């Protein structure tokens, strides 16, 4: 009797220990597998993109690459309404600086100089020269990348007070 | 082990060790299928055949394909298409089989829906079927990424971005799925793994479940009638083959299936040689360029209807996503959305017959508008179709089927 009860207790204890160890092993393995899919350090070590805008004319659009994504830099001309909540002032002149990824599902909108719109081919979204949505499914204006201004140099990937001011108004 | 006698033939040698005679009976010659079925019941085996074609051609493609963003496009468009002997044929076969399998999945699925084979005991056949459909969609999507053309790239960008809309974890999840901030090399290689290994294995496992789930409730009939399979099988085995309501899977059922398969495979090879363009989009013959979105992007035809549900709510991406989410899982709920347990084909159901064809028309309409640019009046047609789809499956299906049940009960009383 006593022997049997002890024996049963032992088997139960051993079973529980085995179960706990296996569960812990499972969790650790899942965590490891999850981590293998994370971006590699070489990918995370993101570059900083510097752009000199001094040679741009009014109405010019430039596209630069930042962390694998395209970024629009549009030097506004007189016909494009100023937008204090979004204009990036470089050397006293207004620019639109925005990640060129449609906020709907991530296509790259194209700039149409005649319509003065960024048009997205995927589901018909449209953004004005400041990057605000004027038509279609995109839920919000084009995103502004972190930036800092040094004279006529636009540094993408570093945050500045000006950047925080714009993001706060978005 | 019982005493082993010397085998008189190779067959007997295997029978002694694997019980092959019993196995053949259980799986084939004494697996009973009702006679009152039509050619639509052959599409299950047609699908199995095409899946086999995909696996075999896939093995050959894998021998030259390179899952690396620098090499992928040329390994497909140059090495396989121009250098490998018959490489073009293998690629055409793989692409055409992938497209046709969706056509036949839709036929097979809507056959099940039409004849009521998805409820009242057959739920697990249907659920494993919908699971196969979802897994095939994932396999189609991951395979489409591999040639690394413009369509591959942008389909991958748009679809992975969908996960970004999930509250809180969304943006992190997208980066995790991609292994990069944008669709890149890590993304291509992991989707290659999914396409050539994990998803095919999962499909084979679910197929096992799908076939096994058929055994207990048995295959349904054109009239939805119940029949005593054991009694009918005894009648058949006693020699009254003519009056028995059932036939063995092998050779009777398969004889018909093989005929349908021959027709389908003729169509298949016709398309492989003369009509492959619809399965190989010309835009995808341009190498992937993360900096330029093609002017029009649209998914393969079999995703168009759900894509149109996504776009349909053009004024709100949240509503569009919710509707899209519903469209992708709603088939799982059909056994419970149909409130009438009696199994009848649609043409014998007073209200549901209209419902069925309205659903078919809506799906075809969504497919057509999914390919058109979503601007101007198209946007409104898309909205109407998307709302109709949701109304049909979520409201009208339970409503009409329960009205039918009550009507039948009234008439019986
Ligand atoms: C490649 C994928 C598939 C294969 C290879 C396959 C194979 C089969 C086979 C061989 C049968 C028995 C013969 C027949 O009735 O056609 C069958 C029956 C059935 N399948 Fe599938 N199937 C697949 C996908 C699906 C899907 C996507 C659905 C539905 C969502 C589905 C639902 C059904 C139903 C309801 C039956 C029972 C038909 C009846 O009892 O009359 N299957 N399947
Ligand atoms: S991705 Fe631009 S409108 Fe949908």
PDB file of C-alpha atoms in Angstrom, chain A residues 34 36-40 43-44 63 65 67-70 103-108 121-124 136-137 139, chain B residues 154 157-158 161-162 165 175-177 179-182 190 193 290-295 297 307 310-311 314 317:
ATOM      1  CA  UNK A  34      10.638  33.898 -33.568  1.00  0.00           C
ATOM      2  CA  UNK A  36      15.375  33.871 -36.399  1.00  0.00           C
ATOM      3  CA  UNK A  37      12.765  35.805 -38.366  1.00  0.00           C
ATOM      4  CA  UNK A  38      13.722  39.193 -36.878  1.00  0.00           C
ATOM      5  CA  UNK A  39      15.627  41.607 -39.143  1.00  0.00           C
ATOM      6  CA  UNK A  40      19.384  40.903 -39.096  1.00  0.00           C
ATOM      7  CA  UNK A  43      19.651  45.363 -41.741  1.00  0.00           C
ATOM      8  CA  UNK A  44      18.866  47.162 -38.480  1.00  0.00           C
ATOM      9  CA  UNK A  63      13.309  61.045 -54.806  1.00  0.00           C
ATOM     10  CA  UNK A  65      16.236  56.395 -50.670  1.00  0.00           C
ATOM     11  CA  UNK A  67      16.155  52.768 -45.086  1.00  0.00           C
ATOM     12  CA  UNK A  68      15.141  51.004 -48.270  1.00  0.00           C
ATOM     13  CA  UNK A  69      12.136  53.262 -48.738  1.00  0.00           C
ATOM     14  CA  UNK A  70      11.764  56.058 -51.258  1.00  0.00           C
ATOM     15  CA  UNK A 103      -0.475  55.093 -46.222  1.00  0.00           C
ATOM     16  CA  UNK A 104      -3.169  52.763 -47.504  1.00  0.00           C
ATOM     17  CA  UNK A 105      -1.316  49.577 -48.449  1.00  0.00           C
ATOM     18  CA  UNK A 106       2.172  50.653 -49.321  1.00  0.00           C
ATOM     19  CA  UNK A 107       2.386  51.314 -53.054  1.00  0.00           C
ATOM     20  CA  UNK A 108       4.511  54.203 -54.285  1.00  0.00           C
ATOM     21  CA  UNK A 121      -2.187  53.459 -58.820  1.00  0.00           C
ATOM     22  CA  UNK A 122      -3.108  50.669 -56.480  1.00  0.00           C
ATOM     23  CA  UNK A 123      -6.478  51.756 -55.137  1.00  0.00           C
ATOM     24  CA  UNK A 124      -6.808  55.280 -56.499  1.00  0.00           C
ATOM     25  CA  UNK A 136      -9.519  57.478 -51.788  1.00  0.00           C
ATOM     26  CA  UNK A 137      -8.800  54.922 -49.088  1.00  0.00           C
ATOM     27  CA  UNK A 139      -6.286  56.749 -43.851  1.00  0.00           C
TER      28      UNK A 139
ATOM     29  CA  UNK B 154       4.387  44.728 -55.381  1.00  0.00           C
ATOM     30  CA  UNK B 157       4.571  44.636 -50.558  1.00  0.00           C
ATOM     31  CA  UNK B 158       0.810  45.200 -50.534  1.00  0.00           C
ATOM     32  CA  UNK B 161       1.412  45.574 -45.465  1.00  0.00           C
ATOM     33  CA  UNK B 162      -2.125  44.345 -44.725  1.00  0.00           C
ATOM     34  CA  UNK B 165      -3.355  47.363 -39.887  1.00  0.00           C
ATOM     35  CA  UNK B 175       8.795  43.940 -40.194  1.00  0.00           C
ATOM     36  CA  UNK B 176       8.957  40.526 -38.548  1.00  0.00           C
ATOM     37  CA  UNK B 177       7.217  38.810 -41.470  1.00  0.00           C
ATOM     38  CA  UNK B 179      12.706  40.289 -41.911  1.00  0.00           C
ATOM     39  CA  UNK B 180      13.415  43.800 -43.151  1.00  0.00           C
ATOM     40  CA  UNK B 181      11.809  47.233 -43.204  1.00  0.00           C
ATOM     41  CA  UNK B 182      10.853  46.642 -46.814  1.00  0.00           C
ATOM     42  CA  UNK B 190      11.710  32.705 -46.249  1.00  0.00           C
ATOM     43  CA  UNK B 193      10.955  27.971 -47.838  1.00  0.00           C
ATOM     44  CA  UNK B 290      11.332  48.738 -55.130  1.00  0.00           C
ATOM     45  CA  UNK B 291      11.411  52.357 -56.293  1.00  0.00           C
ATOM     46  CA  UNK B 292       8.714  52.181 -58.992  1.00  0.00           C
ATOM     47  CA  UNK B 293       5.170  50.870 -58.587  1.00  0.00           C
ATOM     48  CA  UNK B 294       3.715  49.571 -61.862  1.00  0.00           C
ATOM     49  CA  UNK B 295       0.893  51.739 -63.128  1.00  0.00           C
ATOM     50  CA  UNK B 297      -1.402  46.459 -59.977  1.00  0.00           C
ATOM     51  CA  UNK B 307      -9.339  42.123 -53.367  1.00  0.00           C
ATOM     52  CA  UNK B 310     -10.995  45.171 -49.785  1.00  0.00           C
ATOM     53  CA  UNK B 311     -11.082  48.084 -52.234  1.00  0.00           C
ATOM     54  CA  UNK B 314     -13.036  53.085 -50.933  1.00  0.00           C
ATOM     55  CA  UNK B 317      -9.519  51.453 -45.300  1.00  0.00           C
TER      56      UNK B 317
END
